[in-house]
Coordinates of C-alpha atoms in Angstrom, one line a residue:
X1 CA 99.9 106.3 116.1
X2 CA 98.0 104.8 118.9
X3 CA 94.5 104.6 120.2
X4 CA 92.5 106.2 122.8
X5 CA 92.1 109.4 121.2
X6 CA 89.6 112.2 121.1
X7 CA 87.2 112.1 118.3
X8 CA 88.7 113.9 115.3
X9 CA 86.3 115.3 112.9
X10 CA 87.5 116.6 109.5
X11 CA 85.8 119.9 108.9
X12 CA 83.8 120.2 105.8
X13 CA 81.8 122.9 104.2
X14 CA 78.7 122.1 102.1
X15 CA 77.4 124.7 99.6
X16 CA 73.9 124.2 98.4
X17 CA 72.6 126.1 95.3
X18 CA 68.9 126.9 95.3
X19 CA 67.2 127.8 92.0
X20 CA 63.9 129.6 92.3
X21 CA 61.2 129.7 89.6
X22 CA 59.2 132.8 88.9
X23 CA 55.6 133.2 87.9
X24 CA 54.7 133.4 84.2
X25 CA 51.9 135.8 84.8
X26 CA 53.3 138.9 83.2
X27 CA 51.2 142.2 83.1
X28 CA 49.9 142.9 79.6
X29 CA 50.2 139.3 78.3
X30 CA 47.1 137.4 77.3
X31 CA 46.0 134.3 79.2
X32 CA 46.6 132.1 76.1
X33 CA 50.1 133.6 75.6
X34 CA 50.8 133.1 79.3
X35 CA 49.8 129.5 79.1
X36 CA 52.1 129.1 76.0
X37 CA 54.9 130.7 78.0
X38 CA 54.2 128.4 80.9
X39 CA 54.3 125.4 78.6
X40 CA 57.6 126.5 77.1
X41 CA 59.1 127.1 80.5
X42 CA 57.9 123.7 81.7
X43 CA 59.5 122.1 78.7
X44 CA 62.7 124.0 79.2
X45 CA 62.8 123.0 82.9
X46 CA 62.2 119.4 82.0
X47 CA 65.0 119.4 79.5
X48 CA 67.3 121.0 82.0
X49 CA 66.4 118.4 84.6
X50 CA 66.9 115.6 82.1
X51 CA 70.3 117.1 81.1
X52 CA 71.3 117.4 84.8
X53 CA 70.2 113.8 85.4
X54 CA 72.2 112.6 82.4
X55 CA 75.3 114.4 83.6
X56 CA 74.8 113.0 87.1
X57 CA 74.4 109.5 85.7
X58 CA 77.2 109.8 83.2
X59 CA 77.7 107.4 80.3
X60 CA 77.1 103.9 81.6
X61 CA 79.5 102.6 79.0
X62 CA 82.3 105.0 79.9
X63 CA 85.6 103.9 81.4
X64 CA 87.8 106.3 83.4
X65 CA 91.5 106.4 82.3
X66 CA 93.7 107.2 85.3
X67 CA 97.4 107.9 85.5
X68 CA 99.4 106.3 88.3
X69 CA 102.9 107.7 89.1
X70 CA 104.1 104.5 90.8
X71 CA 103.4 100.8 90.2
X72 CA 101.2 98.8 92.6
X73 CA 103.4 97.1 95.1
X74 CA 100.9 94.5 96.5
X75 CA 97.2 93.8 96.2
X76 CA 97.2 91.7 99.4
X77 CA 95.2 93.9 101.8
X78 CA 97.3 92.8 104.8
X79 CA 100.6 93.2 103.0
X80 CA 100.1 96.4 101.1
X81 CA 101.7 99.5 102.5
X82 CA 101.6 102.2 99.8
X83 CA 98.9 104.6 98.7
X84 CA 98.8 103.3 95.1
X85 CA 98.1 99.8 96.2
X86 CA 95.5 100.9 98.7
X87 CA 93.7 102.9 96.0
X88 CA 93.4 99.9 93.7
X89 CA 92.5 97.4 96.5
X90 CA 89.7 99.8 97.5
X91 CA 88.4 99.9 94.0
X92 CA 87.3 96.2 94.3
X93 CA 87.1 95.6 98.0
X94 CA 84.9 97.1 100.6
X95 CA 85.6 97.2 104.4
X96 CA 83.1 97.4 107.2
X97 CA 83.0 101.2 106.8
X98 CA 83.8 103.6 104.0
X99 CA 84.5 107.3 103.7
X100 CA 81.8 109.7 102.5
X101 CA 82.7 112.7 100.4
X102 CA 83.6 114.7 103.5
X103 CA 85.9 111.9 104.8
X104 CA 83.6 110.7 107.6
X105 CA 83.2 107.0 108.4
X106 CA 79.9 105.7 107.1
X107 CA 78.5 102.1 106.7
X108 CA 79.8 99.9 103.9
X109 CA 79.8 96.1 104.4
X110 CA 78.5 96.9 107.9
X111 CA 74.8 97.6 107.8
X112 CA 74.9 98.8 111.4
X113 CA 77.2 98.7 114.4
X114 CA 76.6 98.6 118.1
X115 CA 79.1 100.0 120.6
X116 CA 79.1 99.1 124.3
X117 CA 78.7 101.8 126.9
X118 CA 82.3 101.4 128.0
X119 CA 83.6 101.6 124.4
X120 CA 85.4 98.3 124.6
X121 CA 83.1 96.1 122.4
X122 CA 82.1 96.8 118.8
X123 CA 79.4 94.6 117.2
X124 CA 79.2 94.9 113.4
X125 CA 76.2 93.5 111.6
X126 CA 77.2 92.7 108.0
X127 CA 74.9 93.3 105.0
X128 CA 72.9 90.3 103.9
X129 CA 73.4 91.3 100.3
X130 CA 77.2 91.5 100.5
X131 CA 78.8 88.8 98.4
X132 CA 82.2 87.9 96.9
X133 CA 82.6 87.8 93.2
X134 CA 82.6 84.0 93.3
X135 CA 79.1 84.1 94.7
X136 CA 79.9 83.3 98.3
X137 CA 78.6 85.6 101.0
X138 CA 80.9 88.0 102.8
X139 CA 80.9 86.7 106.4
X140 CA 82.2 87.7 109.8
X141 CA 84.6 84.8 109.5
X142 CA 86.2 86.6 106.5
X143 CA 87.1 89.5 108.8
X144 CA 88.4 87.2 111.6
X145 CA 90.6 85.4 109.1
X146 CA 91.9 88.7 107.6
X147 CA 92.7 90.3 110.9
X148 CA 94.4 87.2 112.2
X149 CA 96.6 87.3 109.1
X150 CA 97.4 91.0 109.9
X151 CA 98.9 90.1 113.3
X152 CA 100.3 86.7 112.4
X153 CA 104.1 86.9 112.8
X154 CA 104.5 84.5 109.8
X155 CA 102.7 87.0 107.6
X156 CA 104.8 89.8 109.1
X157 CA 102.5 92.6 108.0
X158 CA 104.1 96.0 108.3
X159 CA 100.7 97.4 109.3
X160 CA 100.1 94.9 112.1
X161 CA 100.4 97.9 114.5
X162 CA 97.2 99.2 113.1
X163 CA 95.5 96.4 115.1
X164 CA 97.7 96.6 118.2
X165 CA 99.1 100.1 118.8
X166 CA 96.4 102.0 116.9
X167 CA 93.3 99.8 117.1
X168 CA 94.1 98.3 120.6
X169 CA 92.4 95.0 119.7
X170 CA 92.7 92.5 122.6
X171 CA 95.8 90.3 122.4
X172 CA 97.0 91.8 119.1
X173 CA 100.4 92.9 120.5
X174 CA 101.0 89.6 122.3
X175 CA 100.3 87.7 119.0
X176 CA 102.6 90.0 117.1
X177 CA 105.3 89.4 119.7
X178 CA 104.8 85.6 119.4
X179 CA 103.5 85.2 122.9
X180 CA 100.0 84.1 122.0
X181 CA 98.3 82.3 119.1
X182 CA 96.5 84.3 116.4
X183 CA 93.3 82.5 117.3
X184 CA 93.3 84.5 120.6
X185 CA 92.8 87.8 118.8
X186 CA 89.9 89.7 120.2
X187 CA 87.6 89.2 117.2
X188 CA 84.8 86.7 117.0
X189 CA 82.3 85.6 114.4
X190 CA 79.2 85.4 116.5
X191 CA 77.3 84.1 113.5
X192 CA 77.7 84.3 109.8
X193 CA 76.8 88.0 109.6
X194 CA 77.8 89.3 113.1
X195 CA 81.4 90.3 114.0
X196 CA 82.3 91.1 117.6
X197 CA 85.5 93.1 118.3
X198 CA 87.0 93.5 121.8
X199 CA 89.4 96.4 122.6
X200 CA 91.8 96.9 125.5
X201 CA 90.8 100.5 125.9
X202 CA 88.3 102.8 124.2
X203 CA 89.5 104.1 120.8
X204 CA 87.5 107.1 119.7
X205 CA 88.5 106.9 116.0
X206 CA 88.1 103.1 115.8
X207 CA 85.3 103.2 113.1
X208 CA 87.5 105.4 110.9
X209 CA 90.1 102.6 110.9
X210 CA 87.6 100.3 109.3
X211 CA 88.0 101.8 105.9
X212 CA 91.8 101.3 106.0
X213 CA 92.7 98.3 103.7
X214 CA 94.6 96.3 106.4
X215 CA 91.1 95.8 108.0
X216 CA 89.5 94.5 104.8
X217 CA 88.1 91.0 104.7
X218 CA 89.7 87.9 103.0
X219 CA 87.8 84.8 102.0
X220 CA 89.8 82.0 103.8
X221 CA 89.1 79.1 101.5
X222 CA 89.9 81.1 98.4
X223 CA 93.1 82.6 99.9
X224 CA 94.4 79.2 101.0
X225 CA 93.6 77.7 97.6
X226 CA 95.8 80.3 96.0
X227 CA 98.8 79.8 98.3
X228 CA 101.7 82.1 97.6
X229 CA 100.0 83.4 94.5
X230 CA 97.1 85.1 96.5
X231 CA 96.4 88.6 95.2
X232 CA 99.0 88.5 92.3
X233 CA 96.5 88.2 89.4
X234 CA 92.8 88.6 88.6
X235 CA 92.4 84.9 89.0
X236 CA 93.8 85.1 92.6
X237 CA 91.7 88.0 93.8
X238 CA 88.1 88.2 94.8
X239 CA 85.9 91.3 94.7
X240 CA 83.1 92.4 97.0
X241 CA 83.3 96.1 95.9
X242 CA 82.2 98.4 93.1
X243 CA 84.6 96.9 90.5
X244 CA 86.2 93.6 89.6
X245 CA 89.9 93.3 88.8
X246 CA 90.3 91.7 85.4
X247 CA 93.7 92.8 84.2
X248 CA 96.8 92.9 86.5
X249 CA 100.2 91.3 87.0
X250 CA 102.9 92.3 89.5
X251 CA 104.9 95.4 88.3
X252 CA 102.2 95.9 85.6
X253 CA 102.1 99.2 83.8
X254 CA 98.4 98.7 83.0
X255 CA 95.6 97.7 85.4
X256 CA 91.9 97.3 84.4
X257 CA 88.8 96.9 86.5
X258 CA 85.2 96.4 85.3
X259 CA 82.0 97.4 87.1
X260 CA 80.8 94.7 89.5
X261 CA 77.1 94.1 88.5
X262 CA 76.6 92.0 91.7
X263 CA 77.9 94.8 94.0
X264 CA 75.3 95.6 96.6
X265 CA 75.4 99.3 95.6
X266 CA 75.8 98.6 91.8
X267 CA 72.9 100.9 91.0
X268 CA 75.0 103.9 92.1
X269 CA 78.2 102.9 90.3
X270 CA 78.2 105.0 87.2
X271 CA 81.4 104.0 85.5
X272 CA 81.7 100.9 83.3
X273 CA 85.3 100.4 84.5
X274 CA 88.6 101.8 85.4
X275 CA 91.8 101.7 83.3
X276 CA 95.0 102.6 85.1
X277 CA 98.3 103.4 83.3
X278 CA 101.5 103.6 85.2
X279 CA 103.5 106.5 83.7
X280 CA 106.5 107.7 85.7
X281 CA 107.6 110.4 83.2
X282 CA 105.5 113.5 83.7
X283 CA 105.9 114.8 80.1
X284 CA 104.7 111.5 78.7
X285 CA 101.7 111.5 81.0
X286 CA 100.8 115.1 80.0
X287 CA 101.0 114.1 76.3
X288 CA 98.8 111.1 77.0
X289 CA 96.2 113.3 78.6
X290 CA 96.3 115.9 75.8
X291 CA 95.9 113.0 73.3
X292 CA 92.8 111.9 75.1
X293 CA 94.3 108.6 76.4
X294 CA 94.0 109.8 80.0
X295 CA 91.1 111.4 81.8
X296 CA 93.3 112.4 84.8
X297 CA 97.0 113.0 85.2
X298 CA 99.4 114.6 87.6
X299 CA 101.5 117.6 86.5
X300 CA 104.5 119.3 88.2
X301 CA 107.3 121.8 87.7
X302 CA 107.1 123.8 84.5
X303 CA 104.0 121.9 83.4
X304 CA 102.0 123.7 86.1
X305 CA 102.8 127.0 84.5
X306 CA 101.6 125.7 81.2
X307 CA 98.2 124.3 82.4
X308 CA 97.3 126.4 85.5
X309 CA 94.6 128.4 83.6
X310 CA 93.0 125.3 82.1
X311 CA 89.5 124.6 83.5
X312 CA 90.6 121.0 84.0
X313 CA 93.4 122.0 86.4
X314 CA 93.0 121.4 90.1
X315 CA 95.4 121.6 93.1
X316 CA 94.4 118.9 95.6
X317 CA 95.9 118.4 99.0
X318 CA 97.3 114.9 99.3
X319 CA 98.3 114.8 102.9
X320 CA 101.7 113.2 102.4
X321 CA 104.7 114.5 104.3
X322 CA 107.9 114.2 102.2
X323 CA 111.1 114.1 104.3
X324 CA 114.6 112.8 104.4
X325 CA 115.4 110.1 106.9
X326 CA 119.0 109.8 108.1
X327 CA 120.3 106.3 109.1
X328 CA 121.5 107.1 112.7
X329 CA 122.3 103.5 113.6
X330 CA 124.8 102.4 110.9
X331 CA 126.2 105.7 109.6
X332 CA 128.6 107.3 112.1
X333 CA 128.4 110.7 110.6
X334 CA 124.6 110.8 110.8
X335 CA 124.7 109.6 114.4
X336 CA 126.2 113.1 115.0
X337 CA 123.5 115.6 116.0
X338 CA 125.5 118.6 114.7
X339 CA 125.8 117.0 111.3
X340 CA 122.0 116.3 111.2
X341 CA 121.2 119.8 112.3
X342 CA 123.5 121.2 109.6
X343 CA 121.7 119.2 106.9
X344 CA 118.2 120.3 108.0
X345 CA 119.3 123.9 108.3
X346 CA 120.8 123.8 104.8
X347 CA 117.6 122.8 103.1
X348 CA 115.7 125.6 101.3
X349 CA 112.2 124.1 101.4
X350 CA 110.6 127.2 99.9
X351 CA 112.7 126.9 96.8
X352 CA 111.8 123.2 96.5
X353 CA 108.1 123.9 96.5
X354 CA 108.0 127.2 94.6
X355 CA 110.8 126.7 92.0
X356 CA 110.8 123.0 91.5
X357 CA 107.4 121.4 92.3
X358 CA 105.1 124.4 91.6
X359 CA 102.1 122.2 92.4
X360 CA 100.9 123.9 95.6
X361 CA 102.9 121.7 97.9
X362 CA 103.8 123.6 101.2
X363 CA 107.2 123.8 102.8
X364 CA 107.0 122.0 106.1
X365 CA 109.0 122.5 109.3
X366 CA 107.3 120.1 111.7
X367 CA 107.2 116.3 112.1
X368 CA 103.4 116.3 111.7
X369 CA 102.2 118.0 108.5
X370 CA 99.4 120.5 108.2
X371 CA 95.7 120.2 107.4
X372 CA 94.6 116.8 108.5
X373 CA 94.4 116.6 112.3
X374 CA 92.3 118.9 114.4
X375 CA 92.6 119.3 118.2
X376 CA 90.1 119.6 121.0
X377 CA 89.6 123.2 120.1
X378 CA 89.2 122.4 116.4
X379 CA 92.6 124.0 115.4
X380 CA 95.1 122.3 113.1
X381 CA 97.8 120.5 115.0
X382 CA 100.5 121.9 112.8
X383 CA 99.2 125.3 112.0
X384 CA 102.3 126.9 113.6
X385 CA 105.1 126.2 111.2
X386 CA 107.7 128.3 113.1
X387 CA 107.1 126.4 116.4
X388 CA 110.5 124.6 116.0
X389 CA 112.4 127.3 114.0
X390 CA 115.3 126.9 116.4
X391 CA 115.6 123.3 115.2
X392 CA 114.3 123.3 111.6
X393 CA 114.6 126.3 109.2
X394 CA 116.7 127.4 106.2
X395 CA 119.7 129.2 107.7
X396 CA 122.9 128.8 105.7
X397 CA 125.1 130.5 108.3
X398 CA 123.7 128.3 111.2
X399 CA 124.1 125.3 109.0
X400 CA 127.8 125.9 108.4
X401 CA 128.3 126.4 112.1
X402 CA 126.7 123.1 112.9
X403 CA 128.6 121.4 110.1
X404 CA 132.0 122.6 111.3
X405 CA 131.2 121.4 114.8
X406 CA 130.1 118.0 113.5
X407 CA 133.2 117.5 111.3
X408 CA 135.4 118.5 114.2
X409 CA 133.7 116.0 116.5
X410 CA 134.1 113.3 113.8
X411 CA 137.7 114.3 113.1
X412 CA 137.2 114.7 109.4
X413 CA 137.2 117.6 107.0
X414 CA 134.8 116.2 104.4
X415 CA 131.9 113.7 104.0
X416 CA 130.3 111.8 101.2
X417 CA 126.7 110.7 101.8
X418 CA 124.5 108.7 99.4
X419 CA 120.8 109.5 99.2
X420 CA 118.4 106.9 97.8
X421 CA 115.1 108.0 96.2
X422 CA 112.3 106.7 94.0
X423 CA 112.6 106.7 90.2
X424 CA 109.5 108.8 89.8
X425 CA 109.5 112.3 88.3
X426 CA 108.9 114.4 91.4
X427 CA 111.4 112.7 93.7
X428 CA 114.1 112.7 91.0
X429 CA 113.7 116.5 90.8
X430 CA 113.6 117.0 94.5
X431 CA 116.6 114.8 95.1
X432 CA 118.6 116.8 92.6
X433 CA 117.8 120.1 94.2
X434 CA 118.6 118.7 97.7
X435 CA 122.0 117.6 96.4
X436 CA 122.6 121.0 95.0
X437 CA 121.5 122.9 98.1
X438 CA 123.6 120.7 100.5
X439 CA 126.7 120.8 98.3
X440 CA 126.4 124.6 97.8
X441 CA 125.9 125.4 101.5
X442 CA 128.0 122.8 103.4
X443 CA 131.8 122.9 102.6
X444 CA 133.3 119.5 102.1
X445 CA 130.0 117.5 101.6
X446 CA 129.4 115.3 98.5
X447 CA 125.9 113.9 98.0
X448 CA 125.6 111.0 95.7
X449 CA 122.1 110.0 94.4
X450 CA 120.8 106.6 93.7
X451 CA 117.4 106.2 92.1
X452 CA 115.5 103.0 92.2
X453 CA 111.9 101.5 92.2
X454 CA 110.0 102.5 95.2
X455 CA 109.7 98.9 96.4
X456 CA 113.5 98.5 96.5
X457 CA 114.0 101.9 98.2
X458 CA 111.5 101.0 100.9
X459 CA 113.1 97.6 101.5
X460 CA 116.5 99.1 101.7
X461 CA 115.4 101.7 104.2
X462 CA 113.6 99.1 106.4
X463 CA 116.7 96.9 106.4
X464 CA 119.0 99.8 107.1
X465 CA 120.9 99.6 103.8
X466 CA 121.1 103.3 103.2
X467 CA 122.6 106.5 104.5
X468 CA 120.0 109.2 103.6
X469 CA 116.6 108.3 102.2
X470 CA 114.1 110.6 100.5
X471 CA 110.7 109.2 101.5
X472 CA 107.1 110.1 102.3
X473 CA 104.3 109.2 104.7
X474 CA 100.6 109.8 104.3
X475 CA 98.2 109.8 107.2
X476 CA 96.3 106.6 107.8
X477 CA 93.8 108.2 110.1
X478 CA 93.1 111.8 111.3
X479 CA 95.3 112.0 114.3
X480 CA 99.0 113.1 114.8
X481 CA 99.8 109.7 116.1
X482 CA 99.7 108.4 112.5
X483 CA 103.1 110.2 112.2
X484 CA 104.4 110.3 115.7
X485 CA 103.9 106.6 116.1
X486 CA 106.5 105.9 113.5
X487 CA 109.4 106.9 115.7
X488 CA 108.7 104.5 118.5
X489 CA 111.7 102.2 119.2
X490 CA 111.7 99.3 116.7
X491 CA 108.7 100.5 114.7
X492 CA 109.0 99.1 111.2
X493 CA 108.7 102.6 109.7
X494 CA 111.4 104.1 112.0
X495 CA 113.9 104.1 109.2
X496 CA 116.5 106.0 111.1
X497 CA 116.6 103.3 113.8
X498 CA 116.2 106.1 116.4
X499 CA 115.3 105.3 120.0
X500 CA 114.4 107.5 122.9
X501 CA 113.0 106.3 126.2
X502 CA 111.3 109.5 127.1
X503 CA 109.7 109.7 123.7
X504 CA 108.4 106.1 123.9
X505 CA 107.0 106.9 127.4
X506 CA 105.1 109.9 126.2
X507 CA 103.6 108.0 123.3
X508 CA 102.6 105.2 125.6
X509 CA 100.9 107.7 127.9
X510 CA 99.0 109.1 125.0
X511 CA 97.9 105.6 124.0
X512 CA 97.0 103.6 127.1
X513 CA 98.1 105.8 129.9
X514 CA 96.3 108.2 132.2
X515 CA 96.0 111.0 129.7
X516 CA 94.8 108.8 126.8
X517 CA 91.2 109.9 127.3
X518 CA 92.0 113.5 128.4
X519 CA 91.9 115.3 125.0
X520 CA 93.6 118.4 126.1
X521 CA 96.4 116.8 128.1
X522 CA 97.0 114.3 125.4
X523 CA 97.3 117.0 122.7
X524 CA 99.9 118.8 124.9
X525 CA 101.8 115.6 125.3
X526 CA 101.8 114.9 121.6
X527 CA 103.5 118.3 121.1
X528 CA 106.1 117.3 123.7
X529 CA 106.8 114.2 121.7
X530 CA 107.1 116.1 118.4
X531 CA 109.5 118.5 120.1
X532 CA 111.8 115.7 120.9
X533 CA 111.8 114.5 117.3
X534 CA 112.5 118.0 116.0
X535 CA 115.2 118.8 118.5
X536 CA 117.0 115.5 117.8
X537 CA 116.6 116.0 114.0
X538 CA 115.2 112.5 113.7
X539 CA 113.9 113.5 110.2
X540 CA 114.4 116.5 107.9
X541 CA 110.9 117.6 106.9
X542 CA 110.7 119.0 103.4
X543 CA 107.1 119.6 102.2
X544 CA 103.5 118.6 102.5
X545 CA 102.4 117.3 99.1
X546 CA 99.7 118.9 97.0
X547 CA 98.8 117.1 93.8
X548 CA 98.5 119.4 90.7
X549 CA 96.1 117.4 88.5
X550 CA 94.4 117.7 85.2
X551 CA 90.9 116.1 85.4
X552 CA 88.9 116.2 82.2
X553 CA 85.9 118.5 82.5
X554 CA 83.6 115.7 81.5
X555 CA 84.5 113.8 84.6
X556 CA 82.9 114.4 88.0
X557 CA 82.4 112.7 91.3
X558 CA 86.0 111.5 92.1
X559 CA 86.4 111.8 95.9
X560 CA 89.8 113.1 97.2
X561 CA 90.9 112.5 100.7
X562 CA 94.1 113.4 102.6
X563 CA 93.7 110.4 104.9
X564 CA 94.0 106.7 104.1
X565 CA 92.5 106.6 100.6
X566 CA 93.5 109.5 98.4
X567 CA 91.2 108.8 95.5
X568 CA 87.8 107.0 95.5
X569 CA 85.9 106.3 92.3
X570 CA 82.6 104.7 93.4
X571 CA 80.6 107.8 92.7
X572 CA 82.6 109.1 89.7
X573 CA 81.0 109.6 86.3
X574 CA 82.2 110.5 82.8
X575 CA 80.1 111.9 80.0

C-alpha cells in the first residue's frame, strides 16, 4: 500500500436500452380509428412511464432488511477495520468523496476540489448544505480533527498508514512515530468550509481514498463530550449521511437506521430505513429470507445448488482474498521454509471453492487477488494465476517432499499446529476442509481448530498469539499496494511478523522512490515484491471471495464494489 501510483480506473460497461415508438398511421384504418389508437397508445405509454417511475422511486415507506454474517466491531471511523463496520458507518456518514455505481470517486461532502499543478496540494470546498444530525454544519475542522485522531499514537488507529504510507500526507509518519505533534499534520481548515491537504509526493489515487471511512469527519465537540463512549450507541453517534443510526449497541445482533430527512441529498434516498440482522448460521439466514424477514442474504455450500436457478440469485465479486497466515516469529516449525512450502502445496484450493463454498469464489495462487487492480496497459495485475506455480500449487507429492525435509531440519517426526478462525459459517467449513487436506497429505501432522468471534481472532493474530490463522483482506483502494503493503516490516496487518529488507526496499521505491511515478517500472517492481512473498511462503493464498446472494426481486439499486465499501444503499429502493 503506498502512494504515488498511476491512476487506476476500474473498467465498467454501461448498457443503454433504447425503446422506439412507431407511427399509428396504419393503411386501411380510418382517421378516427387511428386517433383512437393513438390515444390508447399514449395512455398505455403514460401508464408504463408511471409504472417505471414508481419502480424507480420504490415505496417511500419501505425498509430494507439485510443479513450480516459478522457483527459490527466498531463504529468509530478511525478505529474500525472490518468491512461490516465500514458498511454501516458509510450508511450514516459521508466523506469528502463517494463511489458512483462504477466505483469511481465523485463528490460527496466536497462540492468541488482543486489540485495544484504539482499534485501536492488538494483544496476541498465543502457543501454549504452539509450538516450533522444535531444541526451543526459539517466543517473543515471536522476533517482536521478526524485525521489528527487517525495518526494520533494515543488513538493507535490500525489504519493510520492510510494517511502516511498510502496517502502521503505531510508529517503523518512522524506523528505516528511520536516524533511530531498531531497538530503538525498537513491538513488545514482554511475557513469553515475549505480544507487544504498537503502531500509529500503526488498520489494519483488520492481522491479515491476519500471515500474510505478512516478519512470520514468527526465533530470534535460531540466526540469529546462522549469520551470513551463515542460511537458505541445511537446517542453517541452523529450522522451527516443518508441515514441516521437509531438502534445499536456493541455486539448487537440487530442494527437499525432511519432515513435522514435533513441529508443534503435526501430527495434521492428512496428507502425509509435499513434493518440489519446478524445471522452467522447460513441455514437460519436462508429460512429468514424465505419467510420474508430478510430482503437479502448470503448463501453458500449446498444452499447454492438449491437456489441457483432462483431469479433472486446473484453471484457478486467481493474482492476479499482469504488466506492462511503462519506465525513465523514465535512458532519454530513455521519459521521453517520447507514446512511452510509443504503446507501451501498440500492445499487443494479448487476443492475448497468447488466442493465446499460453491458460491463462485475463485482458487487463488498469488498474494494479490484477481479482478480489482489494472496496470498501465489495462490488464489485471493477477490475471496470471500460474505465475508462481513453482511456489504455490496443489501438489501432494511435492508437499510430502518439502514436509520430510522440514521435519528432518527440525529434528522431529510429527507436528501439531493449531489454526484459529472466525465462528462464521463459511470460515468454519473452510477450516474443516483445510484440516482434512493437511492431515490427509502430510504424514505426522495434526491440525487443531479453534473458532472464535472475529474480533478475538484478529486481536490474537495482531498480538502473535496464534500458530496458523485463517483470515481475509479486502482491497481498500484499487492498487496492488493495498495487499503488498501489509508485509512491510512491523505493519500492523503483517500477522506472520515476517521481515525482509529487500522487500521493504522495493515497496519504498514504489512509494516515494525514483520509480514511484513511472507506471511501467513501478508495476514491474510490484511483481518483484510479490515474487518474494510467494517464494518465502509468507502467506498461503486460498481463494478470492465471491458472494452468492439472494436479493429479493422487488429490491433494486444496491451498489456492490470490490474495493473499500462492498455494499452501498443510498440509491436502493424496494417495492
